[in-house]
Amino acid sequence: MGFEKDNSFISGRLKSVGFAVKGAFKLITTEHSVMVQSSLAVLMIMAGFYFEIDRYEWMMQILAFGLVLGIESLNTAVEKVADFIHPEYHEKIGFIKDIAAGAVMFAALAALAVGLLIYVPKFC
């Protein structure tokens, strides 16, 4: 299996989508944090249908969990590359991994705020 570049627009894009789907499947089936966050996204989708949230709330909710899953995916990629380059503990690699994890925390806090803004009023 070669890795030569596909210069055809259509087949090149289809291959790119295939790689993306393969990567998303690997993330969801192997990374525990992505499994948890994907499960929370499914729960939020079910809650959205149950509480009949409006179009704006759906947009915000989808953006929120899309942001968290996207940043978590990048965090996982950073960790995998760092571990590949320097498998044993190294202070600078740890610093880089901590920063990537911090990015996930910011996204998760933003998603939590969105969830609270949408669902707390449903209980009041």
JSON list of N, CA and C in Angstrom, two decimals, residues 54-117:
[
{"chain": "A", "resi": 54, "resn": "ASP", "atom": "N", "xyz": [-34.73, 24.34, 21.24]},
{"chain": "A", "resi": 54, "resn": "ASP", "atom": "CA", "xyz": [-34.97, 25.03, 19.98]},
{"chain": "A", "resi": 54, "resn": "ASP", "atom": "C", "xyz": [-33.75, 24.98, 19.07]},
{"chain": "A", "resi": 55, "resn": "ARG", "atom": "N", "xyz": [-33.91, 25.52, 17.88]},
{"chain": "A", "resi": 55, "resn": "ARG", "atom": "CA", "xyz": [-32.86, 25.47, 16.85]},
{"chain": "A", "resi": 55, "resn": "ARG", "atom": "C", "xyz": [-31.55, 26.10, 17.33]},
{"chain": "A", "resi": 56, "resn": "TYR", "atom": "N", "xyz": [-31.65, 27.24, 17.99]},
{"chain": "A", "resi": 56, "resn": "TYR", "atom": "CA", "xyz": [-30.46, 27.92, 18.50]},
{"chain": "A", "resi": 56, "resn": "TYR", "atom": "C", "xyz": [-29.75, 27.07, 19.55]},
{"chain": "A", "resi": 57, "resn": "GLU", "atom": "N", "xyz": [-30.52, 26.46, 20.44]},
{"chain": "A", "resi": 57, "resn": "GLU", "atom": "CA", "xyz": [-29.94, 25.60, 21.47]},
{"chain": "A", "resi": 57, "resn": "GLU", "atom": "C", "xyz": [-29.26, 24.38, 20.84]},
{"chain": "A", "resi": 58, "resn": "TRP", "atom": "N", "xyz": [-29.89, 23.81, 19.79]},
{"chain": "A", "resi": 58, "resn": "TRP", "atom": "CA", "xyz": [-29.26, 22.70, 19.08]},
{"chain": "A", "resi": 58, "resn": "TRP", "atom": "C", "xyz": [-27.93, 23.13, 18.48]},
{"chain": "A", "resi": 59, "resn": "MET", "atom": "N", "xyz": [-27.91, 24.29, 17.86]},
{"chain": "A", "resi": 59, "resn": "MET", "atom": "CA", "xyz": [-26.67, 24.77, 17.25]},
{"chain": "A", "resi": 59, "resn": "MET", "atom": "C", "xyz": [-25.58, 24.92, 18.30]},
{"chain": "A", "resi": 60, "resn": "MET", "atom": "N", "xyz": [-25.91, 25.52, 19.42]},
{"chain": "A", "resi": 60, "resn": "MET", "atom": "CA", "xyz": [-24.91, 25.73, 20.47]},
{"chain": "A", "resi": 60, "resn": "MET", "atom": "C", "xyz": [-24.44, 24.39, 21.05]},
{"chain": "A", "resi": 61, "resn": "GLN", "atom": "N", "xyz": [-25.37, 23.48, 21.26]},
{"chain": "A", "resi": 61, "resn": "GLN", "atom": "CA", "xyz": [-25.02, 22.17, 21.82]},
{"chain": "A", "resi": 61, "resn": "GLN", "atom": "C", "xyz": [-24.11, 21.40, 20.86]},
{"chain": "A", "resi": 62, "resn": "ILE", "atom": "N", "xyz": [-24.46, 21.38, 19.59]},
{"chain": "A", "resi": 62, "resn": "ILE", "atom": "CA", "xyz": [-23.65, 20.67, 18.59]},
{"chain": "A", "resi": 62, "resn": "ILE", "atom": "C", "xyz": [-22.26, 21.30, 18.49]},
{"chain": "A", "resi": 63, "resn": "LEU", "atom": "N", "xyz": [-22.20, 22.61, 18.47]},
{"chain": "A", "resi": 63, "resn": "LEU", "atom": "CA", "xyz": [-20.89, 23.28, 18.44]},
{"chain": "A", "resi": 63, "resn": "LEU", "atom": "C", "xyz": [-20.08, 22.96, 19.69]},
{"chain": "A", "resi": 64, "resn": "ALA", "atom": "N", "xyz": [-20.74, 22.90, 20.84]},
{"chain": "A", "resi": 64, "resn": "ALA", "atom": "CA", "xyz": [-20.03, 22.65, 22.10]},
{"chain": "A", "resi": 64, "resn": "ALA", "atom": "C", "xyz": [-19.41, 21.27, 22.11]},
{"chain": "A", "resi": 65, "resn": "PHE", "atom": "N", "xyz": [-20.19, 20.23, 21.80]},
{"chain": "A", "resi": 65, "resn": "PHE", "atom": "CA", "xyz": [-19.57, 18.91, 21.87]},
{"chain": "A", "resi": 65, "resn": "PHE", "atom": "C", "xyz": [-18.68, 18.64, 20.67]},
{"chain": "A", "resi": 66, "resn": "GLY", "atom": "N", "xyz": [-18.92, 19.31, 19.55]},
{"chain": "A", "resi": 66, "resn": "GLY", "atom": "CA", "xyz": [-17.98, 19.22, 18.43]},
{"chain": "A", "resi": 66, "resn": "GLY", "atom": "C", "xyz": [-16.64, 19.82, 18.78]},
{"chain": "A", "resi": 67, "resn": "LEU", "atom": "N", "xyz": [-16.68, 20.96, 19.50]},
{"chain": "A", "resi": 67, "resn": "LEU", "atom": "CA", "xyz": [-15.45, 21.61, 19.95]},
{"chain": "A", "resi": 67, "resn": "LEU", "atom": "C", "xyz": [-14.67, 20.71, 20.90]},
{"chain": "A", "resi": 68, "resn": "VAL", "atom": "N", "xyz": [-15.35, 20.14, 21.87]},
{"chain": "A", "resi": 68, "resn": "VAL", "atom": "CA", "xyz": [-14.69, 19.28, 22.85]},
{"chain": "A", "resi": 68, "resn": "VAL", "atom": "C", "xyz": [-14.07, 18.07, 22.16]},
{"chain": "A", "resi": 69, "resn": "LEU", "atom": "N", "xyz": [-14.83, 17.40, 21.31]},
{"chain": "A", "resi": 69, "resn": "LEU", "atom": "CA", "xyz": [-14.31, 16.21, 20.63]},
{"chain": "A", "resi": 69, "resn": "LEU", "atom": "C", "xyz": [-13.16, 16.56, 19.69]},
{"chain": "A", "resi": 70, "resn": "GLY", "atom": "N", "xyz": [-13.27, 17.70, 19.02]},
{"chain": "A", "resi": 70, "resn": "GLY", "atom": "CA", "xyz": [-12.19, 18.12, 18.13]},
{"chain": "A", "resi": 70, "resn": "GLY", "atom": "C", "xyz": [-10.91, 18.43, 18.88]},
{"chain": "A", "resi": 71, "resn": "ILE", "atom": "N", "xyz": [-11.01, 19.18, 19.97]},
{"chain": "A", "resi": 71, "resn": "ILE", "atom": "CA", "xyz": [-9.83, 19.53, 20.76]},
{"chain": "A", "resi": 71, "resn": "ILE", "atom": "C", "xyz": [-9.26, 18.28, 21.43]},
{"chain": "A", "resi": 72, "resn": "GLU", "atom": "N", "xyz": [-10.13, 17.41, 21.92]},
{"chain": "A", "resi": 72, "resn": "GLU", "atom": "CA", "xyz": [-9.66, 16.15, 22.52]},
{"chain": "A", "resi": 72, "resn": "GLU", "atom": "C", "xyz": [-8.92, 15.30, 21.49]},
{"chain": "A", "resi": 73, "resn": "SER", "atom": "N", "xyz": [-9.39, 15.30, 20.28]},
{"chain": "A", "resi": 73, "resn": "SER", "atom": "CA", "xyz": [-8.71, 14.56, 19.21]},
{"chain": "A", "resi": 73, "resn": "SER", "atom": "C", "xyz": [-7.32, 15.12, 18.95]},
{"chain": "A", "resi": 74, "resn": "LEU", "atom": "N", "xyz": [-7.21, 16.43, 18.89]},
{"chain": "A", "resi": 74, "resn": "LEU", "atom": "CA", "xyz": [-5.90, 17.05, 18.70]},
{"chain": "A", "resi": 74, "resn": "LEU", "atom": "C", "xyz": [-4.99, 16.77, 19.90]},
{"chain": "A", "resi": 75, "resn": "ASN", "atom": "N", "xyz": [-5.55, 16.80, 21.10]},
{"chain": "A", "resi": 75, "resn": "ASN", "atom": "CA", "xyz": [-4.78, 16.48, 22.30]},
{"chain": "A", "resi": 75, "resn": "ASN", "atom": "C", "xyz": [-4.23, 15.06, 22.21]},
{"chain": "A", "resi": 76, "resn": "THR", "atom": "N", "xyz": [-5.06, 14.14, 21.79]},
{"chain": "A", "resi": 76, "resn": "THR", "atom": "CA", "xyz": [-4.63, 12.75, 21.66]},
{"chain": "A", "resi": 76, "resn": "THR", "atom": "C", "xyz": [-3.51, 12.64, 20.63]},
{"chain": "A", "resi": 77, "resn": "ALA", "atom": "N", "xyz": [-3.65, 13.35, 19.51]},
{"chain": "A", "resi": 77, "resn": "ALA", "atom": "CA", "xyz": [-2.60, 13.31, 18.49]},
{"chain": "A", "resi": 77, "resn": "ALA", "atom": "C", "xyz": [-1.28, 13.87, 19.03]},
{"chain": "A", "resi": 78, "resn": "VAL", "atom": "N", "xyz": [-1.35, 14.98, 19.77]},
{"chain": "A", "resi": 78, "resn": "VAL", "atom": "CA", "xyz": [-0.14, 15.56, 20.38]},
{"chain": "A", "resi": 78, "resn": "VAL", "atom": "C", "xyz": [0.50, 14.55, 21.32]},
{"chain": "A", "resi": 79, "resn": "GLU", "atom": "N", "xyz": [-0.30, 13.90, 22.15]},
{"chain": "A", "resi": 79, "resn": "GLU", "atom": "CA", "xyz": [0.23, 12.91, 23.09]},
{"chain": "A", "resi": 79, "resn": "GLU", "atom": "C", "xyz": [0.88, 11.74, 22.36]},
{"chain": "A", "resi": 80, "resn": "LYS", "atom": "N", "xyz": [0.24, 11.25, 21.31]},
{"chain": "A", "resi": 80, "resn": "LYS", "atom": "CA", "xyz": [0.80, 10.11, 20.56]},
{"chain": "A", "resi": 80, "resn": "LYS", "atom": "C", "xyz": [2.12, 10.49, 19.89]},
{"chain": "A", "resi": 81, "resn": "VAL", "atom": "N", "xyz": [2.19, 11.67, 19.30]},
{"chain": "A", "resi": 81, "resn": "VAL", "atom": "CA", "xyz": [3.43, 12.11, 18.66]},
{"chain": "A", "resi": 81, "resn": "VAL", "atom": "C", "xyz": [4.52, 12.29, 19.71]},
{"chain": "A", "resi": 82, "resn": "ALA", "atom": "N", "xyz": [4.18, 12.93, 20.83]},
{"chain": "A", "resi": 82, "resn": "ALA", "atom": "CA", "xyz": [5.16, 13.15, 21.90]},
{"chain": "A", "resi": 82, "resn": "ALA", "atom": "C", "xyz": [5.69, 11.83, 22.43]},
{"chain": "A", "resi": 83, "resn": "ASP", "atom": "N", "xyz": [4.79, 10.87, 22.65]},
{"chain": "A", "resi": 83, "resn": "ASP", "atom": "CA", "xyz": [5.22, 9.56, 23.16]},
{"chain": "A", "resi": 83, "resn": "ASP", "atom": "C", "xyz": [6.06, 8.81, 22.14]},
{"chain": "A", "resi": 84, "resn": "PHE", "atom": "N", "xyz": [5.78, 9.00, 20.86]},
{"chain": "A", "resi": 84, "resn": "PHE", "atom": "CA", "xyz": [6.55, 8.35, 19.81]},
{"chain": "A", "resi": 84, "resn": "PHE", "atom": "C", "xyz": [7.96, 8.94, 19.76]},
{"chain": "A", "resi": 85, "resn": "ILE", "atom": "N", "xyz": [8.04, 10.25, 19.86]},
{"chain": "A", "resi": 85, "resn": "ILE", "atom": "CA", "xyz": [9.34, 10.93, 19.78]},
{"chain": "A", "resi": 85, "resn": "ILE", "atom": "C", "xyz": [10.18, 10.68, 21.02]},
{"chain": "A", "resi": 86, "resn": "HIS", "atom": "N", "xyz": [9.52, 10.71, 22.18]},
{"chain": "A", "resi": 86, "resn": "HIS", "atom": "CA", "xyz": [10.26, 10.57, 23.44]},
{"chain": "A", "resi": 86, "resn": "HIS", "atom": "C", "xyz": [9.45, 9.68, 24.39]},
{"chain": "A", "resi": 87, "resn": "PRO", "atom": "N", "xyz": [9.57, 8.35, 24.25]},
{"chain": "A", "resi": 87, "resn": "PRO", "atom": "CA", "xyz": [8.72, 7.43, 25.03]},
{"chain": "A", "resi": 87, "resn": "PRO", "atom": "C", "xyz": [8.87, 7.53, 26.55]},
{"chain": "A", "resi": 88, "resn": "GLU", "atom": "N", "xyz": [10.05, 7.79, 27.04]},
{"chain": "A", "resi": 88, "resn": "GLU", "atom": "CA", "xyz": [10.21, 7.90, 28.49]},
{"chain": "A", "resi": 88, "resn": "GLU", "atom": "C", "xyz": [9.88, 9.34, 28.92]},
{"chain": "A", "resi": 89, "resn": "TYR", "atom": "N", "xyz": [9.62, 9.50, 30.21]},
{"chain": "A", "resi": 89, "resn": "TYR", "atom": "CA", "xyz": [9.24, 10.82, 30.71]},
{"chain": "A", "resi": 89, "resn": "TYR", "atom": "C", "xyz": [10.34, 11.85, 30.43]},
{"chain": "A", "resi": 90, "resn": "HIS", "atom": "N", "xyz": [9.88, 13.01, 29.99]},
{"chain": "A", "resi": 90, "resn": "HIS", "atom": "CA", "xyz": [10.78, 14.15, 29.80]},
{"chain": "A", "resi": 90, "resn": "HIS", "atom": "C", "xyz": [10.01, 15.40, 30.20]},
{"chain": "A", "resi": 91, "resn": "GLU", "atom": "N", "xyz": [10.65, 16.26, 30.95]},
{"chain": "A", "resi": 91, "resn": "GLU", "atom": "CA", "xyz": [9.98, 17.44, 31.49]},
{"chain": "A", "resi": 91, "resn": "GLU", "atom": "C", "xyz": [9.35, 18.31, 30.40]},
{"chain": "A", "resi": 92, "resn": "LYS", "atom": "N", "xyz": [10.07, 18.54, 29.31]},
{"chain": "A", "resi": 92, "resn": "LYS", "atom": "CA", "xyz": [9.53, 19.39, 28.23]},
{"chain": "A", "resi": 92, "resn": "LYS", "atom": "C", "xyz": [8.36, 18.72, 27.52]},
{"chain": "A", "resi": 93, "resn": "ILE", "atom": "N", "xyz": [8.44, 17.40, 27.32]},
{"chain": "A", "resi": 93, "resn": "ILE", "atom": "CA", "xyz": [7.31, 16.67, 26.72]},
{"chain": "A", "resi": 93, "resn": "ILE", "atom": "C", "xyz": [6.11, 16.74, 27.66]},
{"chain": "A", "resi": 94, "resn": "GLY", "atom": "N", "xyz": [6.34, 16.58, 28.95]},
{"chain": "A", "resi": 94, "resn": "GLY", "atom": "CA", "xyz": [5.25, 16.70, 29.93]},
{"chain": "A", "resi": 94, "resn": "GLY", "atom": "C", "xyz": [4.60, 18.06, 29.89]},
{"chain": "A", "resi": 95, "resn": "PHE", "atom": "N", "xyz": [5.41, 19.10, 29.74]},
{"chain": "A", "resi": 95, "resn": "PHE", "atom": "CA", "xyz": [4.90, 20.47, 29.64]},
{"chain": "A", "resi": 95, "resn": "PHE", "atom": "C", "xyz": [3.98, 20.61, 28.42]},
{"chain": "A", "resi": 96, "resn": "ILE", "atom": "N", "xyz": [4.43, 20.09, 27.28]},
{"chain": "A", "resi": 96, "resn": "ILE", "atom": "CA", "xyz": [3.64, 20.15, 26.04]},
{"chain": "A", "resi": 96, "resn": "ILE", "atom": "C", "xyz": [2.33, 19.40, 26.21]},
{"chain": "A", "resi": 97, "resn": "LYS", "atom": "N", "xyz": [2.38, 18.22, 26.79]},
{"chain": "A", "resi": 97, "resn": "LYS", "atom": "CA", "xyz": [1.17, 17.42, 26.98]},
{"chain": "A", "resi": 97, "resn": "LYS", "atom": "C", "xyz": [0.21, 18.10, 27.96]},
{"chain": "A", "resi": 98, "resn": "ASP", "atom": "N", "xyz": [0.74, 18.75, 28.99]},
{"chain": "A", "resi": 98, "resn": "ASP", "atom": "CA", "xyz": [-0.11, 19.48, 29.93]},
{"chain": "A", "resi": 98, "resn": "ASP", "atom": "C", "xyz": [-0.83, 20.63, 29.24]},
{"chain": "A", "resi": 99, "resn": "ILE", "atom": "N", "xyz": [-0.13, 21.34, 28.37]},
{"chain": "A", "resi": 99, "resn": "ILE", "atom": "CA", "xyz": [-0.76, 22.44, 27.64]},
{"chain": "A", "resi": 99, "resn": "ILE", "atom": "C", "xyz": [-1.89, 21.93, 26.75]},
{"chain": "A", "resi": 100, "resn": "ALA", "atom": "N", "xyz": [-1.65, 20.82, 26.04]},
{"chain": "A", "resi": 100, "resn": "ALA", "atom": "CA", "xyz": [-2.69, 20.23, 25.19]},
{"chain": "A", "resi": 100, "resn": "ALA", "atom": "C", "xyz": [-3.89, 19.80, 26.03]},
{"chain": "A", "resi": 101, "resn": "ALA", "atom": "N", "xyz": [-3.64, 19.23, 27.20]},
{"chain": "A", "resi": 101, "resn": "ALA", "atom": "CA", "xyz": [-4.73, 18.84, 28.09]},
{"chain": "A", "resi": 101, "resn": "ALA", "atom": "C", "xyz": [-5.49, 20.07, 28.60]},
{"chain": "A", "resi": 102, "resn": "GLY", "atom": "N", "xyz": [-4.76, 21.15, 28.84]},
{"chain": "A", "resi": 102, "resn": "GLY", "atom": "CA", "xyz": [-5.41, 22.39, 29.25]},
{"chain": "A", "resi": 102, "resn": "GLY", "atom": "C", "xyz": [-6.37, 22.92, 28.20]},
{"chain": "A", "resi": 103, "resn": "ALA", "atom": "N", "xyz": [-6.01, 22.75, 26.93]},
{"chain": "A", "resi": 103, "resn": "ALA", "atom": "CA", "xyz": [-6.90, 23.17, 25.84]},
{"chain": "A", "resi": 103, "resn": "ALA", "atom": "C", "xyz": [-8.20, 22.39, 25.90]},
{"chain": "A", "resi": 104, "resn": "VAL", "atom": "N", "xyz": [-8.12, 21.10, 26.20]},
{"chain": "A", "resi": 104, "resn": "VAL", "atom": "CA", "xyz": [-9.33, 20.29, 26.34]},
{"chain": "A", "resi": 104, "resn": "VAL", "atom": "C", "xyz": [-10.17, 20.80, 27.50]},
{"chain": "A", "resi": 105, "resn": "MET", "atom": "N", "xyz": [-9.51, 21.17, 28.60]},
{"chain": "A", "resi": 105, "resn": "MET", "atom": "CA", "xyz": [-10.25, 21.67, 29.76]},
{"chain": "A", "resi": 105, "resn": "MET", "atom": "C", "xyz": [-11.01, 22.95, 29.41]},
{"chain": "A", "resi": 106, "resn": "PHE", "atom": "N", "xyz": [-10.38, 23.87, 28.68]},
{"chain": "A", "resi": 106, "resn": "PHE", "atom": "CA", "xyz": [-11.08, 25.09, 28.28]},
{"chain": "A", "resi": 106, "resn": "PHE", "atom": "C", "xyz": [-12.31, 24.77, 27.44]},
{"chain": "A", "resi": 107, "resn": "ALA", "atom": "N", "xyz": [-12.16, 23.86, 26.48]},
{"chain": "A", "resi": 107, "resn": "ALA", "atom": "CA", "xyz": [-13.29, 23.47, 25.64]},
{"chain": "A", "resi": 107, "resn": "ALA", "atom": "C", "xyz": [-14.39, 22.81, 26.48]},
{"chain": "A", "resi": 108, "resn": "ALA", "atom": "N", "xyz": [-14.00, 21.94, 27.40]},
{"chain": "A", "resi": 108, "resn": "ALA", "atom": "CA", "xyz": [-14.98, 21.26, 28.24]},
{"chain": "A", "resi": 108, "resn": "ALA", "atom": "C", "xyz": [-15.73, 22.23, 29.14]},
{"chain": "A", "resi": 109, "resn": "LEU", "atom": "N", "xyz": [-15.02, 23.21, 29.68]},
{"chain": "A", "resi": 109, "resn": "LEU", "atom": "CA", "xyz": [-15.69, 24.22, 30.52]},
{"chain": "A", "resi": 109, "resn": "LEU", "atom": "C", "xyz": [-16.67, 25.05, 29.70]},
{"chain": "A", "resi": 110, "resn": "ALA", "atom": "N", "xyz": [-16.29, 25.39, 28.48]},
{"chain": "A", "resi": 110, "resn": "ALA", "atom": "CA", "xyz": [-17.21, 26.13, 27.61]},
{"chain": "A", "resi": 110, "resn": "ALA", "atom": "C", "xyz": [-18.44, 25.28, 27.30]},
{"chain": "A", "resi": 111, "resn": "ALA", "atom": "N", "xyz": [-18.22, 23.99, 27.03]},
{"chain": "A", "resi": 111, "resn": "ALA", "atom": "CA", "xyz": [-19.35, 23.10, 26.75]},
{"chain": "A", "resi": 111, "resn": "ALA", "atom": "C", "xyz": [-20.25, 22.94, 27.98]},
{"chain": "A", "resi": 112, "resn": "LEU", "atom": "N", "xyz": [-19.64, 22.86, 29.15]},
{"chain": "A", "resi": 112, "resn": "LEU", "atom": "CA", "xyz": [-20.42, 22.79, 30.38]},
{"chain": "A", "resi": 112, "resn": "LEU", "atom": "C", "xyz": [-21.28, 24.04, 30.55]},
{"chain": "A", "resi": 113, "resn": "ALA", "atom": "N", "xyz": [-20.71, 25.19, 30.29]},
{"chain": "A", "resi": 113, "resn": "ALA", "atom": "CA", "xyz": [-21.47, 26.45, 30.38]},
{"chain": "A", "resi": 113, "resn": "ALA", "atom": "C", "xyz": [-22.64, 26.45, 29.40]},
{"chain": "A", "resi": 114, "resn": "VAL", "atom": "N", "xyz": [-22.41, 25.98, 28.19]},
{"chain": "A", "resi": 114, "resn": "VAL", "atom": "CA", "xyz": [-23.49, 25.91, 27.20]},
{"chain": "A", "resi": 114, "resn": "VAL", "atom": "C", "xyz": [-24.58, 24.97, 27.70]},
{"chain": "A", "resi": 115, "resn": "GLY", "atom": "N", "xyz": [-24.17, 23.80, 28.19]},
{"chain": "A", "resi": 115, "resn": "GLY", "atom": "CA", "xyz": [-25.15, 22.84, 28.71]},
{"chain": "A", "resi": 115, "resn": "GLY", "atom": "C", "xyz": [-25.96, 23.41, 29.86]},
{"chain": "A", "resi": 116, "resn": "LEU", "atom": "N", "xyz": [-25.30, 24.10, 30.77]},
{"chain": "A", "resi": 116, "resn": "LEU", "atom": "CA", "xyz": [-26.01, 24.71, 31.89]},
{"chain": "A", "resi": 116, "resn": "LEU", "atom": "C", "xyz": [-26.98, 25.78, 31.42]},
{"chain": "A", "resi": 117, "resn": "LEU", "atom": "N", "xyz": [-26.55, 26.61, 30.47]},
{"chain": "A", "resi": 117, "resn": "LEU", "atom": "CA", "xyz": [-27.42, 27.66, 29.95]},
{"chain": "A", "resi": 117, "resn": "LEU", "atom": "C", "xyz": [-28.65, 27.09, 29.25]}
]
